């Protein structure tokens, strides 16, 4: 089976061709970074227009790279949500048009499921596994029991961790996108132990996360030091923030591991996915934890952690193998939780709280 995948939910326009033999035949990603940098973050309307402008060309490039023609494609999969509605509409409409024109099945993929199943594309990880999903919009611990079968153990009660990286990088004057720039700055720290930051939620029962207090603590240090920060201050604060996030993640994961082992005594791997999974300090900390708990640890290659279409094509393949396709009147879903039965996290104030489901 050969599937064309399309990803347009945020600020990367991407197309990929993947086979059910776990082979990535083409994987092209166009970052819209230059379009959004002047605004210090993603502007939804600009994103939607950029997807519209570039998607056709990217699909053509992916086809050319794979050496395949449309006649070789068995299905089209596109991100159907969650994400910025304008972009999702562009990807979904394009996929539907190709599917209709070629008489192919169409699959609307949950972007989070794309991240969640990446470890099966890269490492053939068997179900069940424990997933730490860390991206710009989400921060969750989930038990992945099968395709479409997720049990959420914890989520953030305020910011997503990628959002915390982005906002903290802004506070430090590092610019956008925050995650990779903050990681770079932290690598230059001469005194990573200089700042003592609070560790939100550490030691607390449950597996929920919180990052707003950590961000506020960084802001206080920045105010005390005065702007603009020296490169040394930037680096030391970035390292303190990054190490603290890794410690918080390890504490939350350790608790989730205990719950996972109770649910599935036969065991399974700890998997990390999403853009923040590209962070090397976090990866190393999770590896150490998994070693201690005698659990295999799987982190996809950096390129497949951040948004891409190979993961969407692969999630499409997983669903197609179960006979699941979507009708051509599928409506994009800007909000689309992986575990619809999960209760809102404690501290969620509802509409307008800024909390992601
Ligand atoms: O999964 P992703 O590409 O897009 C979403 O679905 O949100 O994740 C993007 C997020 C951004 O917040 C970005 O700052 C963060 O992932 N990120 C990182 C790193 N690379 C990307 N955060 C920390 N360290 C990194 N190396
Ligand atoms: Zn993502």
Coordinates of C-alpha atoms and ligand atoms in Angstrom, one line a residue:
X1 CA 0.0 0.0 0.0
X2 CA 1.3 3.4 -1.0
X3 CA -0.2 6.5 0.6
X4 CA 0.2 10.3 -0.1
X5 CA 0.1 12.3 3.2
X6 CA -0.6 16.0 3.5
X7 CA 0.0 18.2 6.6
X8 CA -1.2 21.8 6.9
X9 CA -2.4 22.2 10.5
X10 CA 0.1 24.9 11.6
X11 CA 3.1 26.6 10.0
X12 CA 4.6 23.7 8.1
X13 CA 3.3 22.8 4.6
X14 CA 4.2 19.2 4.0
X15 CA 3.7 16.3 1.7
X16 CA 5.0 12.7 1.9
X17 CA 4.7 9.3 0.3
X18 CA 4.9 6.3 2.6
X19 CA 4.4 2.6 2.1
X20 CA 3.0 0.0 4.4
X21 CA 6.4 -1.6 4.5
X22 CA 7.4 1.4 6.7
X23 CA 9.3 3.0 3.9
X24 CA 9.4 6.8 3.4
X25 CA 9.6 7.3 -0.3
X26 CA 9.4 11.1 -0.1
X27 CA 9.1 13.6 2.7
X28 CA 9.1 17.3 1.9
X29 CA 8.5 20.0 4.4
X30 CA 8.3 23.7 3.7
X31 CA 8.6 25.8 6.9
X32 CA 6.8 29.2 6.8
X33 CA 9.2 30.5 9.4
X34 CA 10.2 33.6 7.3
X35 CA 6.5 34.5 6.8
X36 CA 5.7 34.5 10.6
X37 CA 9.0 35.7 12.2
X38 CA 8.3 39.4 11.8
X39 CA 5.2 38.8 14.0
X40 CA 6.9 36.7 16.7
X41 CA 4.5 33.8 16.3
X42 CA 2.2 32.0 13.8
X43 CA -0.4 34.3 12.2
X44 CA -3.3 32.0 11.2
X45 CA -4.4 33.9 8.1
X46 CA -0.9 34.2 6.7
X47 CA -0.4 30.4 7.4
X48 CA -3.6 29.5 5.5
X49 CA -2.6 31.6 2.5
X50 CA 0.9 30.2 2.4
X51 CA -0.4 26.6 2.5
X52 CA -2.7 27.5 -0.4
X53 CA 0.2 28.9 -2.4
X54 CA 2.7 26.1 -1.8
X55 CA 0.8 22.8 -1.3
X56 CA 0.3 21.9 -5.0
X57 CA 4.0 22.4 -5.7
X58 CA 5.1 20.4 -2.6
X59 CA 2.9 17.5 -3.6
X60 CA 4.4 17.6 -7.1
X61 CA 7.9 17.6 -5.5
X62 CA 7.0 14.6 -3.3
X63 CA 5.7 12.7 -6.3
X64 CA 8.9 13.5 -8.3
X65 CA 11.2 12.5 -5.4
X66 CA 9.4 9.2 -4.9
X67 CA 9.6 8.4 -8.6
X68 CA 6.0 7.4 -8.5
X69 CA 2.9 8.7 -10.4
X70 CA -0.7 9.2 -9.1
X71 CA -1.5 5.8 -10.7
X72 CA 0.8 4.2 -8.0
X73 CA -1.0 5.8 -5.1
X74 CA -3.5 3.8 -3.1
X75 CA -5.0 6.4 -0.9
X76 CA -4.7 10.1 0.2
X77 CA -4.4 11.0 3.9
X78 CA -4.6 14.6 5.2
X79 CA -4.6 16.2 8.7
X80 CA -8.2 16.8 9.5
X81 CA -7.5 18.6 12.8
X82 CA -6.8 19.7 15.4
X83 CA -5.1 22.9 14.3
X84 CA -5.6 26.2 12.6
X85 CA -8.8 25.9 10.7
X86 CA -7.8 27.8 7.6
X87 CA -4.7 25.6 7.0
X88 CA -6.6 22.4 7.8
X89 CA -9.3 23.3 5.2
X90 CA -6.6 23.8 2.5
X91 CA -5.0 20.3 3.2
X92 CA -8.3 18.5 3.5
X93 CA -9.8 20.1 0.3
X94 CA -6.7 19.3 -1.7
X95 CA -6.7 15.7 -0.5
X96 CA -10.4 15.3 -1.2
X97 CA -9.9 16.7 -4.7
X98 CA -7.1 14.2 -5.5
X99 CA -9.1 11.4 -4.0
X100 CA -12.2 12.4 -6.0
X101 CA -10.3 12.8 -9.2
X102 CA -8.4 9.5 -9.0
X103 CA -11.2 7.5 -7.3
X104 CA -9.0 6.9 -4.2
X105 CA -10.0 6.4 -0.6
X106 CA -9.5 9.5 1.6
X107 CA -8.4 9.4 5.3
X108 CA -8.8 12.4 7.6
X109 CA -6.0 12.0 10.2
X110 CA -5.9 13.4 13.7
X111 CA -2.6 15.3 13.7
X112 CA -2.0 14.1 17.3
X113 CA -2.5 10.5 16.1
X114 CA 0.2 11.2 13.5
X115 CA 2.7 12.1 16.2
X116 CA 1.4 9.3 18.4
X117 CA 2.0 6.5 15.8
X118 CA 5.3 7.8 14.4
X119 CA 7.3 5.4 16.6
X120 CA 5.6 2.5 14.8
X121 CA 6.7 3.9 11.5
X122 CA 10.3 4.4 12.6
X123 CA 10.8 1.6 15.2
X124 CA 7.8 -0.8 14.7
X125 CA 6.8 -0.3 18.4
X126 CA 4.1 -2.8 19.4
X127 CA 0.9 -1.8 21.3
X128 CA 0.5 -0.9 24.1
X129 CA 2.9 1.8 24.9
X130 CA 3.1 4.9 27.1
X131 CA 3.3 8.1 25.1
X132 CA 4.6 11.5 26.1
X133 CA 3.2 13.9 23.5
X134 CA 4.9 17.2 23.7
X135 CA 4.3 19.9 21.0
X136 CA 3.5 23.5 20.6
X137 CA -0.2 23.0 21.3
X138 CA -0.2 19.9 23.5
X139 CA 1.4 18.3 26.5
X140 CA -0.1 14.9 27.4
X141 CA 0.7 11.5 28.8
X142 CA -1.3 8.8 27.0
X143 CA -1.6 5.1 27.0
X144 CA -1.7 4.0 23.3
X145 CA -3.6 0.7 23.2
X146 CA -4.3 0.6 19.5
X147 CA -5.1 2.8 16.5
X148 CA -7.8 5.2 17.7
X149 CA -7.5 3.8 21.2
X150 CA -6.0 6.3 23.6
X151 CA -6.3 6.7 27.4
X152 CA -5.1 10.0 28.7
X153 CA -3.3 9.9 32.0
X154 CA -2.4 13.6 32.2
X155 CA -2.4 16.9 30.4
X156 CA -1.4 20.5 31.0
X157 CA -3.5 22.7 33.2
X158 CA -2.2 25.8 31.5
X159 CA 0.5 26.1 28.7
X160 CA 1.7 23.4 26.5
X161 CA 5.4 22.7 26.9
X162 CA 6.3 23.9 23.4
X163 CA 4.4 27.1 24.1
X164 CA 6.4 27.4 27.3
X165 CA 9.6 27.0 25.4
X166 CA 8.4 29.6 22.8
X167 CA 7.3 32.2 25.4
X168 CA 10.4 31.7 27.5
X169 CA 12.7 32.2 24.5
X170 CA 10.8 35.4 23.8
X171 CA 11.3 36.6 27.4
X172 CA 15.0 35.9 27.0
X173 CA 15.2 37.8 23.8
X174 CA 16.1 34.7 21.8
X175 CA 13.3 35.2 19.1
X176 CA 11.1 32.7 17.3
X177 CA 10.8 29.7 17.0
X178 CA 11.6 29.4 20.7
X179 CA 12.3 25.7 21.2
X180 CA 15.3 25.2 19.0
X181 CA 16.8 28.7 19.7
X182 CA 16.5 28.1 23.5
X183 CA 18.2 24.7 23.1
X184 CA 21.0 26.3 21.2
X185 CA 21.4 29.1 23.8
X186 CA 21.4 26.5 26.7
X187 CA 24.3 24.6 25.1
X188 CA 26.4 27.7 25.6
X189 CA 25.7 28.0 29.4
X190 CA 28.8 28.4 31.5
X191 CA 26.9 28.1 34.8
X192 CA 23.7 26.1 34.2
X193 CA 23.2 25.8 38.0
X194 CA 23.2 29.5 38.6
X195 CA 19.4 30.0 38.6
X196 CA 17.1 27.9 40.8
X197 CA 13.7 27.7 39.2
X198 CA 10.5 26.2 40.7
X199 CA 9.5 22.7 39.5
X200 CA 5.7 22.9 39.0
X201 CA 3.8 19.7 39.9
X202 CA 6.9 17.7 40.9
X203 CA 5.9 15.3 43.6
X204 CA 2.2 15.9 43.2
X205 CA -0.2 13.0 42.6
X206 CA -1.4 12.4 39.1
X207 CA 0.3 13.1 35.8
X208 CA -0.8 16.6 34.9
X209 CA 1.6 19.4 33.9
X210 CA 1.8 23.1 34.6
X211 CA 4.3 25.6 33.1
X212 CA 2.9 29.1 33.7
X213 CA 4.7 29.4 37.1
X214 CA 8.0 28.4 35.6
X215 CA 7.6 31.0 32.9
X216 CA 6.7 33.7 35.5
X217 CA 9.9 32.7 37.5
X218 CA 12.0 33.2 34.4
X219 CA 10.3 36.6 33.8
X220 CA 11.2 37.7 37.4
X221 CA 14.9 36.8 36.8
X222 CA 14.8 38.7 33.5
X223 CA 13.4 41.8 35.2
X224 CA 16.0 41.6 37.9
X225 CA 18.8 41.3 35.4
X226 CA 17.4 44.0 33.1
X227 CA 17.0 43.9 29.3
X228 CA 18.7 43.3 27.1
X229 CA 20.3 40.2 28.7
X230 CA 23.9 39.4 28.1
X231 CA 24.6 36.3 26.1
X232 CA 25.8 34.6 29.3
X233 CA 22.6 35.4 31.2
X234 CA 20.5 34.2 28.3
X235 CA 22.5 30.9 28.2
X236 CA 22.4 30.3 31.9
X237 CA 18.7 31.0 32.2
X238 CA 17.9 28.9 29.1
X239 CA 19.8 26.0 30.6
X240 CA 18.0 26.4 33.9
X241 CA 14.6 26.4 32.1
X242 CA 15.5 23.4 29.9
X243 CA 16.8 21.3 32.8
X244 CA 13.8 22.2 34.9
X245 CA 11.4 21.1 32.1
X246 CA 13.3 17.9 31.7
X247 CA 13.0 17.2 35.5
X248 CA 9.3 18.0 35.6
X249 CA 8.8 15.7 32.6
X250 CA 10.7 12.9 34.2
X251 CA 8.7 13.2 37.4
X252 CA 5.4 13.1 35.5
X253 CA 6.5 10.2 33.3
X254 CA 7.7 8.2 36.3
X255 CA 4.1 8.4 37.8
X256 CA 2.6 7.6 34.4
X257 CA 4.9 4.5 34.1
X258 CA 3.5 3.2 37.4
X259 CA -0.1 3.6 36.2
X260 CA 0.9 2.1 32.8
X261 CA 2.4 -1.0 34.4
X262 CA -0.7 -1.5 36.5
X263 CA -2.9 -1.4 33.4
X264 CA -0.5 -3.5 31.3
X265 CA 1.7 -5.7 33.5
X266 CA 3.2 -7.3 30.4
X267 CA 4.9 -4.0 29.8
X268 CA 5.6 -1.8 26.8
X269 CA 7.8 1.1 25.7
X270 CA 8.0 4.7 26.7
X271 CA 7.7 6.8 23.6
X272 CA 8.2 10.5 23.2
X273 CA 6.7 12.4 20.2
X274 CA 5.9 15.9 19.0
X275 CA 8.1 19.0 18.3
X276 CA 9.6 19.2 21.8
X277 CA 10.7 15.6 21.5
X278 CA 13.5 17.0 19.3
X279 CA 15.1 18.5 22.5
X280 CA 18.2 16.5 23.3
X281 CA 18.3 17.3 27.1
X282 CA 14.7 16.0 27.4
X283 CA 15.5 12.9 25.3
X284 CA 18.6 12.1 27.5
X285 CA 16.6 12.6 30.7
X286 CA 13.8 10.3 29.5
X287 CA 16.3 7.7 28.4
X288 CA 17.8 7.7 31.9
X289 CA 14.4 7.3 33.5
X290 CA 13.4 4.5 31.1
X291 CA 16.7 2.7 31.9
X292 CA 16.0 2.9 35.6
X293 CA 12.5 1.5 35.1
X294 CA 13.7 -1.2 32.7
X295 CA 11.4 0.1 30.0
X296 CA 12.5 0.4 26.3
X297 CA 12.7 4.1 25.3
X298 CA 11.8 5.2 21.7
X299 CA 12.3 8.7 20.4
X300 CA 11.8 9.3 16.6
X301 CA 14.6 10.9 14.6
X302 CA 14.5 14.7 15.1
X303 CA 13.1 15.4 11.6
X304 CA 10.0 13.2 12.4
X305 CA 9.4 14.8 15.8
X306 CA 8.5 18.2 14.4
X307 CA 5.5 18.5 12.0
X308 CA 5.8 16.5 8.8
X309 CA 3.5 14.6 6.4
X310 CA 5.2 11.2 6.7
X311 CA 3.5 10.8 10.0
X312 CA 0.1 11.7 8.5
X313 CA 0.6 9.2 5.6
X314 CA 1.6 6.5 8.1
X315 CA -1.4 7.1 10.4
X316 CA -3.5 6.9 7.3
X317 CA -1.9 3.5 6.5
X318 CA -2.6 2.3 10.0
X319 CA -6.3 3.3 9.7
X320 CA -6.6 1.9 6.1
X321 CA -5.3 -1.5 7.3
X322 CA -8.3 -1.6 9.7
X323 CA -10.6 -0.7 6.9
X324 CA -11.2 2.8 8.1
X325 CA -11.6 5.6 5.6
X326 CA -13.5 8.9 5.7
X327 CA -16.3 10.2 3.4
X328 CA -15.6 13.2 1.1
X329 CA -18.0 15.3 3.2
X330 CA -15.7 15.0 6.3
X331 CA -15.7 18.4 8.1
X332 CA -12.3 19.7 9.4
X333 CA -12.1 19.5 13.2
X334 CA -10.1 22.4 14.8
X335 CA -10.5 20.7 18.1
X336 CA -10.1 16.9 18.1
X337 CA -9.0 15.2 21.4
X338 CA -7.3 11.8 21.2
X339 CA -9.2 10.5 24.2
X340 CA -12.7 12.1 24.1
X341 CA -13.6 10.5 27.4
X342 CA -10.8 12.2 29.4
X343 CA -12.0 14.7 31.9
X344 CA -10.8 18.3 31.8
X345 CA -7.7 18.8 33.9
X346 CA -8.1 20.3 37.4
X347 CA -7.6 24.0 37.2
X348 CA -9.1 24.3 33.8
X349 CA -11.3 27.4 33.7
X350 CA -13.2 26.4 30.5
X351 CA -13.6 28.6 27.5
X352 CA -11.0 31.3 27.3
X353 CA -8.7 29.7 29.8
X354 CA -6.1 29.1 27.1
X355 CA -6.0 25.4 28.0
X356 CA -5.7 22.9 25.2
X357 CA -7.9 19.8 25.4
Ligands
LIG1 O1 4.8 19.2 16.8 P1 5.3 20.6 16.4 O2 6.2 20.7 15.2 O3 4.0 21.4 16.0 C1 2.8 21.3 16.8 O4 2.0 20.4 16.5 O5 2.7 22.1 17.7 O6 5.8 21.3 17.7 C2 6.3 22.6 17.6 C3 6.8 23.0 19.0 C4 7.2 24.5 19.1 O7 6.7 25.0 20.3 C5 8.7 24.4 19.2 O8 9.3 25.5 19.9 C6 9.0 23.1 19.8 O9 8.0 22.2 19.3 N1 10.3 22.6 19.6 C7 11.3 22.4 20.5 C8 12.4 22.0 19.8 N2 12.2 21.9 18.5 C9 10.8 22.3 18.3 N3 11.2 22.6 21.8 C10 12.4 22.4 22.5 N4 13.6 22.0 21.9 C11 13.6 21.8 20.6 N5 14.7 21.4 20.0
LIG2 ZN1 2.5 18.7 15.7

